[in-house]
């Protein structure tokens, strides 16, 4: 795998950007730049596997294609048009553009998505002679872009569905806590796995389960069956399996003092089911 560094963005929980940046630095050994709801960094392509499999505080890992300031839809189109998409999409692959916009602008998020989509088609056709297919429902490649005031970036979603969905959850609590928020709270509390962690209103058990997974060094990717990068031309299933195997090697089957309490028998039953699905019911 090439050792060249690429630009990345990663989305995370608002308010926990510094904590997420620290996690990226610990996992990759690179400096991460926190921003609002996201962070930016440079790393080898292998970061795609490492972060998607092992990160606990990130939502999506994005391979950046362009980042800078823009003032209009025309500038957004020009920025997106500069990218050589032939390096990232095969001729028969479909794509979709998803856009988010924050601030006051004389256009909408849908306008941004349309402008970027047209730029992708025009750029690809110019360099290859092929007109890429658009598939808004189930694209092979999802291009994400965000405009906050004048700051704009676009990139390829390597994750797919957000990493905060751990896939061990078989019971959905009516006010379920996000797994990334639960992990952030655990880290901020300064909890040590040698000491009891008690959740007096445990609900579906998210805090306790995430604490158990953290203490046991179990990678969240153990429970995720599919990633967007499975369809990308510059990644491989063999590399994914190698990174997952290596991450699982570091997992330790240790007992951790964890206690959950709730007034609802239904919630406790659901928490037990979730803990069993996450393979940590023996320590909660």
mmCIF file of C-alpha atoms in Angstrom:
data_model
loop_
_atom_site.group_PDB
_atom_site.id
_atom_site.type_symbol
_atom_site.label_atom_id
_atom_site.label_comp_id
_atom_site.label_asym_id
_atom_site.label_seq_id
_atom_site.Cartn_x
_atom_site.Cartn_y
_atom_site.Cartn_z
ATOM 1 C CA UNK A 1 0.000 0.000 0.000
ATOM 2 C CA UNK A 2 1.390 3.451 -0.936
ATOM 3 C CA UNK A 3 2.959 5.354 1.974
ATOM 4 C CA UNK A 4 2.146 8.748 0.437
ATOM 5 C CA UNK A 5 0.073 10.994 2.676
ATOM 6 C CA UNK A 6 -3.438 12.007 1.640
ATOM 7 C CA UNK A 7 -5.731 14.678 3.050
ATOM 8 C CA UNK A 8 -8.626 13.458 5.175
ATOM 9 C CA UNK A 9 -11.600 14.839 7.058
ATOM 10 C CA UNK A 10 -13.493 13.000 9.758
ATOM 11 C CA UNK A 11 -16.835 13.965 11.239
ATOM 12 C CA UNK A 12 -17.587 13.644 14.929
ATOM 13 C CA UNK A 13 -19.913 14.812 17.696
ATOM 14 C CA UNK A 14 -20.229 18.576 18.084
ATOM 15 C CA UNK A 15 -18.331 19.627 21.201
ATOM 16 C CA UNK A 16 -16.014 16.608 21.258
ATOM 17 C CA UNK A 17 -13.757 17.596 18.358
ATOM 18 C CA UNK A 18 -10.620 17.921 20.526
ATOM 19 C CA UNK A 19 -11.199 14.481 21.999
ATOM 20 C CA UNK A 20 -11.709 12.997 18.530
ATOM 21 C CA UNK A 21 -8.546 14.718 17.287
ATOM 22 C CA UNK A 22 -6.602 13.146 20.159
ATOM 23 C CA UNK A 23 -7.954 9.730 19.215
ATOM 24 C CA UNK A 24 -6.833 10.171 15.598
ATOM 25 C CA UNK A 25 -3.397 11.259 16.796
ATOM 26 C CA UNK A 26 -3.138 8.202 19.048
ATOM 27 C CA UNK A 27 -4.263 5.775 16.339
ATOM 28 C CA UNK A 28 -2.289 7.215 13.430
ATOM 29 C CA UNK A 29 0.549 9.177 15.008
ATOM 30 C CA UNK A 30 -0.360 12.304 13.027
ATOM 31 C CA UNK A 31 -1.537 15.761 14.041
ATOM 32 C CA UNK A 32 -5.262 16.427 13.558
ATOM 33 C CA UNK A 33 -6.785 19.893 13.180
ATOM 34 C CA UNK A 34 -10.122 20.208 15.027
ATOM 35 C CA UNK A 35 -12.931 22.190 13.411
ATOM 36 C CA UNK A 36 -16.681 22.453 14.009
ATOM 37 C CA UNK A 37 -18.095 18.917 14.043
ATOM 38 C CA UNK A 38 -15.080 17.569 12.195
ATOM 39 C CA UNK A 39 -11.297 17.420 12.005
ATOM 40 C CA UNK A 40 -8.700 17.478 9.255
ATOM 41 C CA UNK A 41 -5.433 15.564 8.989
ATOM 42 C CA UNK A 42 -2.995 13.965 6.562
ATOM 43 C CA UNK A 43 -2.208 10.263 6.619
ATOM 44 C CA UNK A 44 -1.469 7.264 4.379
ATOM 45 C CA UNK A 45 -4.388 5.526 2.659
ATOM 46 C CA UNK A 46 -4.151 2.831 5.327
ATOM 47 C CA UNK A 47 -5.874 5.322 7.653
ATOM 48 C CA UNK A 48 -9.095 4.364 5.882
ATOM 49 C CA UNK A 49 -8.929 0.885 7.402
ATOM 50 C CA UNK A 50 -7.376 1.856 10.731
ATOM 51 C CA UNK A 51 -9.913 4.557 11.603
ATOM 52 C CA UNK A 52 -13.028 2.862 10.272
ATOM 53 C CA UNK A 53 -12.217 -0.298 12.208
ATOM 54 C CA UNK A 54 -10.785 1.102 15.446
ATOM 55 C CA UNK A 55 -12.005 4.680 16.005
ATOM 56 C CA UNK A 56 -14.648 5.098 18.717
ATOM 57 C CA UNK A 57 -15.348 8.832 18.450
ATOM 58 C CA UNK A 58 -15.640 9.336 14.696
ATOM 59 C CA UNK A 59 -18.737 9.195 12.529
ATOM 60 C CA UNK A 60 -17.406 9.230 8.974
ATOM 61 C CA UNK A 61 -13.920 9.116 7.491
ATOM 62 C CA UNK A 62 -13.676 11.175 4.302
ATOM 63 C CA UNK A 63 -10.880 11.145 1.739
ATOM 64 C CA UNK A 64 -10.563 14.830 0.852
ATOM 65 C CA UNK A 65 -10.548 15.831 -2.805
ATOM 66 C CA UNK A 66 -10.714 19.627 -2.400
ATOM 67 C CA UNK A 67 -10.747 22.126 0.453
ATOM 68 C CA UNK A 68 -10.764 25.914 0.367
ATOM 69 C CA UNK A 69 -12.894 29.061 0.347
ATOM 70 C CA UNK A 70 -15.703 29.761 -2.120
ATOM 71 C CA UNK A 71 -18.143 32.628 -2.569
ATOM 72 C CA UNK A 72 -20.669 31.285 -5.066
ATOM 73 C CA UNK A 73 -22.111 28.227 -6.755
ATOM 74 C CA UNK A 74 -19.919 29.004 -9.744
ATOM 75 C CA UNK A 75 -16.807 28.789 -7.559
ATOM 76 C CA UNK A 76 -18.064 25.538 -6.052
ATOM 77 C CA UNK A 77 -18.472 24.107 -9.546
ATOM 78 C CA UNK A 78 -14.998 25.292 -10.558
ATOM 79 C CA UNK A 79 -13.435 23.790 -7.429
ATOM 80 C CA UNK A 80 -15.122 20.436 -7.953
ATOM 81 C CA UNK A 81 -14.303 20.501 -11.672
ATOM 82 C CA UNK A 82 -10.561 20.664 -10.904
ATOM 83 C CA UNK A 83 -10.488 17.195 -9.347
ATOM 84 C CA UNK A 84 -9.357 14.209 -11.425
ATOM 85 C CA UNK A 85 -12.079 11.734 -10.486
ATOM 86 C CA UNK A 86 -10.660 9.068 -12.804
ATOM 87 C CA UNK A 87 -8.260 8.176 -9.974
ATOM 88 C CA UNK A 88 -11.155 7.409 -7.638
ATOM 89 C CA UNK A 89 -14.046 6.053 -9.733
ATOM 90 C CA UNK A 90 -14.137 3.277 -12.327
ATOM 91 C CA UNK A 91 -16.040 4.008 -15.571
ATOM 92 C CA UNK A 92 -18.903 1.659 -14.713
ATOM 93 C CA UNK A 93 -19.359 2.900 -11.152
ATOM 94 C CA UNK A 94 -22.263 5.108 -10.137
ATOM 95 C CA UNK A 95 -22.031 8.037 -7.755
ATOM 96 C CA UNK A 96 -24.118 10.424 -5.685
ATOM 97 C CA UNK A 97 -23.362 13.758 -4.051
ATOM 98 C CA UNK A 98 -24.626 14.649 -0.557
ATOM 99 C CA UNK A 99 -24.235 18.248 0.574
ATOM 100 C CA UNK A 100 -24.560 20.070 3.897
ATOM 101 C CA UNK A 101 -24.660 23.846 4.218
ATOM 102 C CA UNK A 102 -24.257 26.071 7.281
ATOM 103 C CA UNK A 103 -24.582 29.843 7.119
ATOM 104 C CA UNK A 104 -26.398 32.349 4.927
ATOM 105 C CA UNK A 105 -26.171 31.763 1.183
ATOM 106 C CA UNK A 106 -28.361 32.586 -1.854
ATOM 107 C CA UNK A 107 -28.594 28.880 -2.690
ATOM 108 C CA UNK A 108 -29.501 25.585 -1.020
ATOM 109 C CA UNK A 109 -27.730 22.345 -0.151
ATOM 110 C CA UNK A 110 -29.492 20.743 -3.112
ATOM 111 C CA UNK A 111 -28.034 23.424 -5.378
ATOM 112 C CA UNK A 112 -24.550 22.595 -4.076
ATOM 113 C CA UNK A 113 -25.093 18.884 -4.681
ATOM 114 C CA UNK A 114 -26.304 19.582 -8.215
ATOM 115 C CA UNK A 115 -23.329 21.829 -9.012
ATOM 116 C CA UNK A 116 -20.811 19.329 -7.665
ATOM 117 C CA UNK A 117 -22.562 16.444 -9.415
ATOM 118 C CA UNK A 118 -22.363 18.241 -12.748
ATOM 119 C CA UNK A 119 -18.711 19.067 -12.117
ATOM 120 C CA UNK A 120 -17.945 15.401 -11.442
ATOM 121 C CA UNK A 121 -19.661 14.348 -14.672
ATOM 122 C CA UNK A 122 -17.933 17.045 -16.723
ATOM 123 C CA UNK A 123 -14.489 16.387 -15.253
ATOM 124 C CA UNK A 124 -14.713 12.621 -15.706
ATOM 125 C CA UNK A 125 -16.024 12.889 -19.249
ATOM 126 C CA UNK A 126 -13.258 15.352 -20.118
ATOM 127 C CA UNK A 127 -10.488 13.018 -18.939
ATOM 128 C CA UNK A 128 -11.945 9.633 -19.951
ATOM 129 C CA UNK A 129 -14.707 10.239 -22.489
ATOM 130 C CA UNK A 130 -17.131 8.387 -20.203
ATOM 131 C CA UNK A 131 -20.257 9.871 -18.655
ATOM 132 C CA UNK A 132 -20.596 8.563 -15.111
ATOM 133 C CA UNK A 133 -23.963 7.278 -13.953
ATOM 134 C CA UNK A 134 -25.790 8.923 -11.063
ATOM 135 C CA UNK A 135 -27.545 6.720 -8.504
ATOM 136 C CA UNK A 136 -29.019 8.662 -5.611
ATOM 137 C CA UNK A 137 -30.398 5.600 -3.808
ATOM 138 C CA UNK A 138 -27.517 3.129 -3.823
ATOM 139 C CA UNK A 139 -24.376 4.651 -5.343
ATOM 140 C CA UNK A 140 -21.074 2.831 -5.622
ATOM 141 C CA UNK A 141 -19.289 6.000 -4.520
ATOM 142 C CA UNK A 142 -20.740 8.705 -2.283
ATOM 143 C CA UNK A 143 -19.198 12.158 -2.532
ATOM 144 C CA UNK A 144 -19.754 14.324 0.536
ATOM 145 C CA UNK A 145 -19.404 18.088 0.540
ATOM 146 C CA UNK A 146 -19.925 20.748 3.163
ATOM 147 C CA UNK A 147 -20.094 24.511 3.037
ATOM 148 C CA UNK A 148 -19.802 26.451 6.287
ATOM 149 C CA UNK A 149 -19.945 30.183 5.560
ATOM 150 C CA UNK A 150 -17.164 30.337 2.914
ATOM 151 C CA UNK A 151 -15.246 27.212 3.925
ATOM 152 C CA UNK A 152 -15.907 24.352 1.531
ATOM 153 C CA UNK A 153 -14.667 20.809 1.199
ATOM 154 C CA UNK A 154 -15.593 17.758 -0.805
ATOM 155 C CA UNK A 155 -14.425 14.196 -0.509
ATOM 156 C CA UNK A 156 -15.269 10.527 -0.756
ATOM 157 C CA UNK A 157 -17.175 8.836 2.047
ATOM 158 C CA UNK A 158 -15.076 5.789 2.920
ATOM 159 C CA UNK A 159 -17.304 4.758 5.817
ATOM 160 C CA UNK A 160 -20.842 4.410 4.553
ATOM 161 C CA UNK A 161 -23.296 4.406 7.430
ATOM 162 C CA UNK A 162 -22.038 6.404 10.418
ATOM 163 C CA UNK A 163 -19.633 4.622 12.752
ATOM 164 C CA UNK A 164 -21.727 5.603 15.774
ATOM 165 C CA UNK A 165 -24.061 2.767 14.742
ATOM 166 C CA UNK A 166 -22.112 -0.075 16.256
ATOM 167 C CA UNK A 167 -24.437 -2.839 14.967
ATOM 168 C CA UNK A 168 -24.441 -4.707 18.262
ATOM 169 C CA UNK A 169 -27.643 -2.943 19.311
ATOM 170 C CA UNK A 170 -30.586 -5.347 19.107
ATOM 171 C CA UNK A 171 -32.773 -3.347 21.500
ATOM 172 C CA UNK A 172 -33.543 0.292 20.759
ATOM 173 C CA UNK A 173 -34.150 2.366 23.868
ATOM 174 C CA UNK A 174 -36.655 5.208 23.223
ATOM 175 C CA UNK A 175 -34.003 7.766 24.234
ATOM 176 C CA UNK A 176 -30.895 5.819 23.284
ATOM 177 C CA UNK A 177 -27.527 7.452 23.846
ATOM 178 C CA UNK A 178 -25.173 7.579 20.872
ATOM 179 C CA UNK A 179 -22.224 5.226 21.264
ATOM 180 C CA UNK A 180 -19.785 8.008 20.339
ATOM 181 C CA UNK A 181 -21.213 10.311 23.016
ATOM 182 C CA UNK A 182 -21.111 7.463 25.535
ATOM 183 C CA UNK A 183 -17.445 6.828 24.740
ATOM 184 C CA UNK A 184 -16.632 10.536 24.973
ATOM 185 C CA UNK A 185 -18.275 10.762 28.405
ATOM 186 C CA UNK A 186 -16.319 7.735 29.616
ATOM 187 C CA UNK A 187 -13.038 9.252 28.470
ATOM 188 C CA UNK A 188 -13.848 12.663 29.942
ATOM 189 C CA UNK A 189 -14.750 11.099 33.290
ATOM 190 C CA UNK A 190 -11.220 9.775 33.704
ATOM 191 C CA UNK A 191 -12.578 6.319 34.505
ATOM 192 C CA UNK A 192 -10.027 3.582 35.050
ATOM 193 C CA UNK A 193 -10.959 -0.010 34.238
ATOM 194 C CA UNK A 194 -9.672 -1.004 37.682
ATOM 195 C CA UNK A 195 -12.518 0.911 39.326
ATOM 196 C CA UNK A 196 -16.261 0.321 39.353
ATOM 197 C CA UNK A 197 -18.270 2.190 36.748
ATOM 198 C CA UNK A 198 -21.936 2.416 37.679
ATOM 199 C CA UNK A 199 -24.717 3.795 35.480
ATOM 200 C CA UNK A 200 -27.794 4.385 37.696
ATOM 201 C CA UNK A 201 -30.039 5.066 34.674
ATOM 202 C CA UNK A 202 -28.473 2.657 32.216
ATOM 203 C CA UNK A 203 -31.354 2.452 29.735
ATOM 204 C CA UNK A 204 -30.192 0.283 26.837
ATOM 205 C CA UNK A 205 -26.753 -0.143 28.404
ATOM 206 C CA UNK A 206 -24.736 1.917 25.921
ATOM 207 C CA UNK A 207 -22.332 3.487 28.445
ATOM 208 C CA UNK A 208 -21.585 0.154 30.108
ATOM 209 C CA UNK A 209 -21.165 -1.694 26.824
ATOM 210 C CA UNK A 210 -18.845 0.948 25.389
ATOM 211 C CA UNK A 211 -16.831 0.905 28.624
ATOM 212 C CA UNK A 212 -16.475 -2.869 28.395
ATOM 213 C CA UNK A 213 -15.412 -2.709 24.738
ATOM 214 C CA UNK A 214 -12.942 0.065 25.538
ATOM 215 C CA UNK A 215 -11.421 -1.826 28.471
ATOM 216 C CA UNK A 216 -11.148 -5.021 26.447
ATOM 217 C CA UNK A 217 -9.616 -3.188 23.463
ATOM 218 C CA UNK A 218 -12.348 -4.635 21.252
ATOM 219 C CA UNK A 219 -12.465 -2.657 17.988
ATOM 220 C CA UNK A 220 -15.927 -1.320 17.071
ATOM 221 C CA UNK A 221 -15.292 -2.616 13.554
ATOM 222 C CA UNK A 222 -15.788 -6.130 14.862
ATOM 223 C CA UNK A 223 -19.534 -5.573 14.598
ATOM 224 C CA UNK A 224 -19.679 -3.705 11.287
ATOM 225 C CA UNK A 225 -20.236 -5.955 8.289
ATOM 226 C CA UNK A 226 -19.950 -3.448 5.468
ATOM 227 C CA UNK A 227 -18.058 -0.253 4.667
ATOM 228 C CA UNK A 228 -18.316 2.132 1.741
ATOM 229 C CA UNK A 229 -14.640 1.500 1.000
ATOM 230 C CA UNK A 230 -15.463 -2.072 -0.023
ATOM 231 C CA UNK A 231 -16.548 -0.580 -3.372
ATOM 232 C CA UNK A 232 -13.686 1.862 -3.839
ATOM 233 C CA UNK A 233 -11.122 1.131 -6.555
ATOM 234 C CA UNK A 234 -8.144 2.164 -4.412
ATOM 235 C CA UNK A 235 -8.843 -0.170 -1.460
ATOM 236 C CA UNK A 236 -8.939 -3.945 -1.133
ATOM 237 C CA UNK A 237 -10.846 -6.503 0.890
ATOM 238 C CA UNK A 238 -7.565 -8.248 1.673
ATOM 239 C CA UNK A 239 -6.177 -5.117 3.339
ATOM 240 C CA UNK A 240 -9.419 -4.689 5.289
ATOM 241 C CA UNK A 241 -9.243 -8.244 6.589
ATOM 242 C CA UNK A 242 -5.595 -7.813 7.563
ATOM 243 C CA UNK A 243 -6.309 -4.634 9.548
ATOM 244 C CA UNK A 244 -9.353 -6.176 11.231
ATOM 245 C CA UNK A 245 -7.404 -9.307 12.159
ATOM 246 C CA UNK A 246 -4.610 -7.212 13.640
ATOM 247 C CA UNK A 247 -7.084 -5.084 15.627
ATOM 248 C CA UNK A 248 -8.846 -8.158 16.996
ATOM 249 C CA UNK A 249 -5.468 -9.565 18.056
ATOM 250 C CA UNK A 250 -5.155 -6.790 20.622
ATOM 251 C CA UNK A 251 -8.535 -7.571 22.184
ATOM 252 C CA UNK A 252 -8.364 -8.939 25.740
ATOM 253 C CA UNK A 253 -11.062 -11.034 27.408
ATOM 254 C CA UNK A 254 -10.849 -9.416 30.833
ATOM 255 C CA UNK A 255 -13.477 -8.825 33.511
ATOM 256 C CA UNK A 256 -14.271 -5.184 34.237
ATOM 257 C CA UNK A 257 -16.311 -3.897 37.232
ATOM 258 C CA UNK A 258 -19.439 -2.510 35.538
ATOM 259 C CA UNK A 259 -22.894 -2.125 37.068
ATOM 260 C CA UNK A 260 -26.124 -0.946 35.476
ATOM 261 C CA UNK A 261 -29.326 0.067 37.261
ATOM 262 C CA UNK A 262 -32.686 1.165 35.870
ATOM 263 C CA UNK A 263 -36.218 1.381 37.229
ATOM 264 C CA UNK A 264 -37.614 -0.185 34.048
ATOM 265 C CA UNK A 265 -37.519 -3.965 33.760
ATOM 266 C CA UNK A 266 -37.971 -3.600 30.002
ATOM 267 C CA UNK A 267 -34.908 -1.381 29.704
ATOM 268 C CA UNK A 268 -32.826 -3.767 31.804
ATOM 269 C CA UNK A 269 -33.890 -6.677 29.636
ATOM 270 C CA UNK A 270 -32.976 -4.661 26.544
ATOM 271 C CA UNK A 271 -29.614 -3.708 28.051
ATOM 272 C CA UNK A 272 -28.874 -7.373 28.726
ATOM 273 C CA UNK A 273 -29.746 -8.234 25.123
ATOM 274 C CA UNK A 274 -27.454 -5.500 23.814
ATOM 275 C CA UNK A 275 -24.635 -6.589 26.110
ATOM 276 C CA UNK A 276 -25.018 -10.171 24.945
ATOM 277 C CA UNK A 277 -24.939 -9.070 21.304
ATOM 278 C CA UNK A 278 -21.756 -7.086 22.021
ATOM 279 C CA UNK A 279 -20.274 -10.159 23.754
ATOM 280 C CA UNK A 280 -19.706 -8.336 27.046
ATOM 281 C CA UNK A 281 -22.588 -9.680 29.154
ATOM 282 C CA UNK A 282 -20.101 -11.674 31.231
ATOM 283 C CA UNK A 283 -18.637 -8.502 32.745
ATOM 284 C CA UNK A 284 -21.728 -6.297 33.269
#
